[in-house]
Every structure is written in structure tokens, then in C-alpha cells.
Amino acid sequence: MPRTVRDLWAGHITAEDYERHMAATGQPQVNADLLAELFQDAPPARGARILFAGAGTGQYFDHFPPAALGPYACVFTDLNPLFLDRLAARFEGEALVDDIEAPRVAGTFDLAIVILVLEHVDWRRAVAGLCRVAARVFAIVQENPAGLTERPLPGTLAALRDLPTRLVDRGELIAEFAGRSFELARTSTREVRDGKTMVALDFRGR
């Protein structure tokens, strides 16, 4: 049996269970809207190299047009190769098995995008890795209302009950980036089911 959250995401949790759960929360649609806002209001320069770290199955492409990324060179990474196979059916970009906590992906990036990943990893290590490889980081994290009782997780995701994830405190995250000479340039929020909030934070290296 997997012993860590990392093990679960690397091979135990199936793409089907993950996508079914996410679709029920409404989060892929909202995250796609936050992505659309990024590329409309504060896009990187044409030709920019973009890293989607912990890209998962790319479910947001069901609601965000892949053509919007046409002007860019995109690289997608994830621990789970089966998730990347699902992503490849949605977007024809470079996809690599890689670890957000210790990225080995080659080169440097103008922008790194990380969507609901920091909650499932050692987020301080992940931030350090992202700041090493990218000049700008766009992170979407989740905030829950006080006293929220989580709904049961379906299928293979149920294993997360025994290895609970911890939400990332927004203030701590901003401070961690600041300590690595990245300043917060933009913040945007969207509410989803159960009063949860998706928070998009746009950090730029100084």
C-alpha cells in the first residue's frame, strides 16, 4: 500500500476517480476561468516558455481553450505518467514525468503554473524548486471556510483520508516567495462548492 501522499498521487489514485471528483466540485471550471483571466489580463510575452508543474490530467482544458496557449512553448510535468497520458489527449505539448519538489526539467521558464498541487506536497520544497526554474510563478491554492466538514472522497481517492493533506496558508506562502525575492503582483479569487475558494497568486521574481 502507498505510505505517503506522494505515493498515492504517483500511482494509486486513478485518473478516472480524480476527474470524477473534481468535476463534482466545480473546481476545473473555476481554475480554467482563473487561467483565462491570467492570459487575458497579464499574459507572458509571445514565445514565452511555460511550465505547468504537477499538471495532472489537464482537466482544465475541458473549459479553457488549448488554442490560447498557441503563442507559447509549454511543458507539462507530473509524477503520474497515466495522468500525463490523459493530458496528452487534450493538449499536444511536451509532457514529462518530473517531481515538483526537485524538478529536473531542463532549462529555465518565463512562467510556471501550479494548480492545486502545493496542498499535496512539501510546499516549501516545491516553492524552492519553482523559484529555481522560473522567473514568474502563478499558483492556485484552496482556502476553506472555518468548520467545513469534508465530503467523503470517492474510489481510490478515499486513501487520502488516512494521509490528510494540509491547506497552504496564504500568508505563509507569500512570505516564502518573498524570502526568495519573488513579490506578489496579482491576486484573484473564485468561490466553489461548500464555500471553498480558489485563490490565484501571481508571483514575479525581483
PDB file of N, CA and C in Angstrom, residues 25 27 142-151 167 189-199:
ATOM      1  N   THR A  25     -16.907  18.998  -7.904  1.00  0.00           N
ATOM      2  CA  THR A  25     -16.629  20.175  -7.069  1.00  0.00           C
ATOM      3  C   THR A  25     -16.768  21.481  -7.844  1.00  0.00           C
ATOM      4  N   GLN A  27     -14.360  22.730  -9.493  1.00  0.00           N
ATOM      5  CA  GLN A  27     -13.057  23.391  -9.457  1.00  0.00           C
ATOM      6  C   GLN A  27     -12.374  23.481 -10.822  1.00  0.00           C
ATOM      7  N   GLN A 142      -6.151  26.458  -2.479  1.00  0.00           N
ATOM      8  CA  GLN A 142      -7.526  26.341  -1.983  1.00  0.00           C
ATOM      9  C   GLN A 142      -7.624  26.856  -0.559  1.00  0.00           C
ATOM     10  N   GLU A 143      -8.678  27.615  -0.291  1.00  0.00           N
ATOM     11  CA  GLU A 143      -8.983  28.042   1.071  1.00  0.00           C
ATOM     12  C   GLU A 143     -10.376  27.566   1.438  1.00  0.00           C
ATOM     13  N   ASN A 144     -10.518  27.040   2.655  1.00  0.00           N
ATOM     14  CA  ASN A 144     -11.796  26.505   3.124  1.00  0.00           C
ATOM     15  C   ASN A 144     -12.390  27.391   4.212  1.00  0.00           C
ATOM     16  N   PRO A 145     -13.707  27.445   4.294  1.00  0.00           N
ATOM     17  CA  PRO A 145     -14.327  28.197   5.397  1.00  0.00           C
ATOM     18  C   PRO A 145     -14.119  27.469   6.718  1.00  0.00           C
ATOM     19  N   ALA A 146     -14.154  28.228   7.803  1.00  0.00           N
ATOM     20  CA  ALA A 146     -13.994  27.628   9.131  1.00  0.00           C
ATOM     21  C   ALA A 146     -15.110  26.629   9.389  1.00  0.00           C
ATOM     22  N   GLY A 147     -14.728  25.488   9.980  1.00  0.00           N
ATOM     23  CA  GLY A 147     -15.714  24.495  10.379  1.00  0.00           C
ATOM     24  C   GLY A 147     -16.233  23.611   9.277  1.00  0.00           C
ATOM     25  N   LEU A 148     -15.614  23.667   8.119  1.00  0.00           N
ATOM     26  CA  LEU A 148     -16.082  22.854   6.997  1.00  0.00           C
ATOM     27  C   LEU A 148     -15.890  21.364   7.284  1.00  0.00           C
ATOM     28  N   THR A 149     -16.933  20.579   7.047  1.00  0.00           N
ATOM     29  CA  THR A 149     -16.843  19.123   7.115  1.00  0.00           C
ATOM     30  C   THR A 149     -16.696  18.607   5.693  1.00  0.00           C
ATOM     31  N   GLU A 150     -15.575  17.969   5.419  1.00  0.00           N
ATOM     32  CA  GLU A 150     -15.314  17.490   4.062  1.00  0.00           C
ATOM     33  C   GLU A 150     -16.220  16.322   3.706  1.00  0.00           C
ATOM     34  N   ARG A 151     -16.655  16.289   2.461  1.00  0.00           N
ATOM     35  CA  ARG A 151     -17.447  15.169   1.961  1.00  0.00           C
ATOM     36  C   ARG A 151     -16.537  13.949   1.757  1.00  0.00           C
ATOM     37  N   LEU A 167      -3.946  22.344   3.849  1.00  0.00           N
ATOM     38  CA  LEU A 167      -4.034  23.531   3.020  1.00  0.00           C
ATOM     39  C   LEU A 167      -2.881  24.476   3.331  1.00  0.00           C
ATOM     40  N   THR A 189      -9.655  35.640  -6.878  1.00  0.00           N
ATOM     41  CA  THR A 189     -10.340  34.574  -6.165  1.00  0.00           C
ATOM     42  C   THR A 189     -11.651  34.202  -6.851  1.00  0.00           C
ATOM     43  N   ARG A 190     -12.066  32.946  -6.651  1.00  0.00           N
ATOM     44  CA  ARG A 190     -13.350  32.450  -7.123  1.00  0.00           C
ATOM     45  C   ARG A 190     -13.881  31.465  -6.080  1.00  0.00           C
ATOM     46  N   GLU A 191     -15.172  31.524  -5.810  1.00  0.00           N
ATOM     47  CA  GLU A 191     -15.790  30.573  -4.885  1.00  0.00           C
ATOM     48  C   GLU A 191     -16.278  29.344  -5.636  1.00  0.00           C
ATOM     49  N   VAL A 192     -16.213  28.200  -4.953  1.00  0.00           N
ATOM     50  CA  VAL A 192     -16.735  26.949  -5.499  1.00  0.00           C
ATOM     51  C   VAL A 192     -17.654  26.315  -4.449  1.00  0.00           C
ATOM     52  N   ARG A 193     -17.992  25.056  -4.657  1.00  0.00           N
ATOM     53  CA  ARG A 193     -18.943  24.366  -3.785  1.00  0.00           C
ATOM     54  C   ARG A 193     -18.472  24.331  -2.332  1.00  0.00           C
ATOM     55  N   ASP A 194     -19.420  24.330  -1.406  1.00  0.00           N
ATOM     56  CA  ASP A 194     -19.177  24.219   0.035  1.00  0.00           C
ATOM     57  C   ASP A 194     -18.466  25.437   0.613  1.00  0.00           C
ATOM     58  N   GLY A 195     -18.523  26.559  -0.087  1.00  0.00           N
ATOM     59  CA  GLY A 195     -17.899  27.766   0.435  1.00  0.00           C
ATOM     60  C   GLY A 195     -16.392  27.819   0.288  1.00  0.00           C
ATOM     61  N   LYS A 196     -15.823  26.856  -0.420  1.00  0.00           N
ATOM     62  CA  LYS A 196     -14.383  26.867  -0.659  1.00  0.00           C
ATOM     63  C   LYS A 196     -14.034  27.968  -1.659  1.00  0.00           C
ATOM     64  N   THR A 197     -12.801  28.411  -1.608  1.00  0.00           N
ATOM     65  CA  THR A 197     -12.338  29.474  -2.501  1.00  0.00           C
ATOM     66  C   THR A 197     -11.053  29.054  -3.192  1.00  0.00           C
ATOM     67  N   MET A 198     -11.010  29.275  -4.507  1.00  0.00           N
ATOM     68  CA  MET A 198      -9.787  29.113  -5.264  1.00  0.00           C
ATOM     69  C   MET A 198      -9.082  30.466  -5.301  1.00  0.00           C
ATOM     70  N   VAL A 199      -7.836  30.487  -4.880  1.00  0.00           N
ATOM     71  CA  VAL A 199      -7.075  31.735  -4.781  1.00  0.00           C
ATOM     72  C   VAL A 199      -5.896  31.667  -5.739  1.00  0.00           C
TER      73      VAL A 199
END
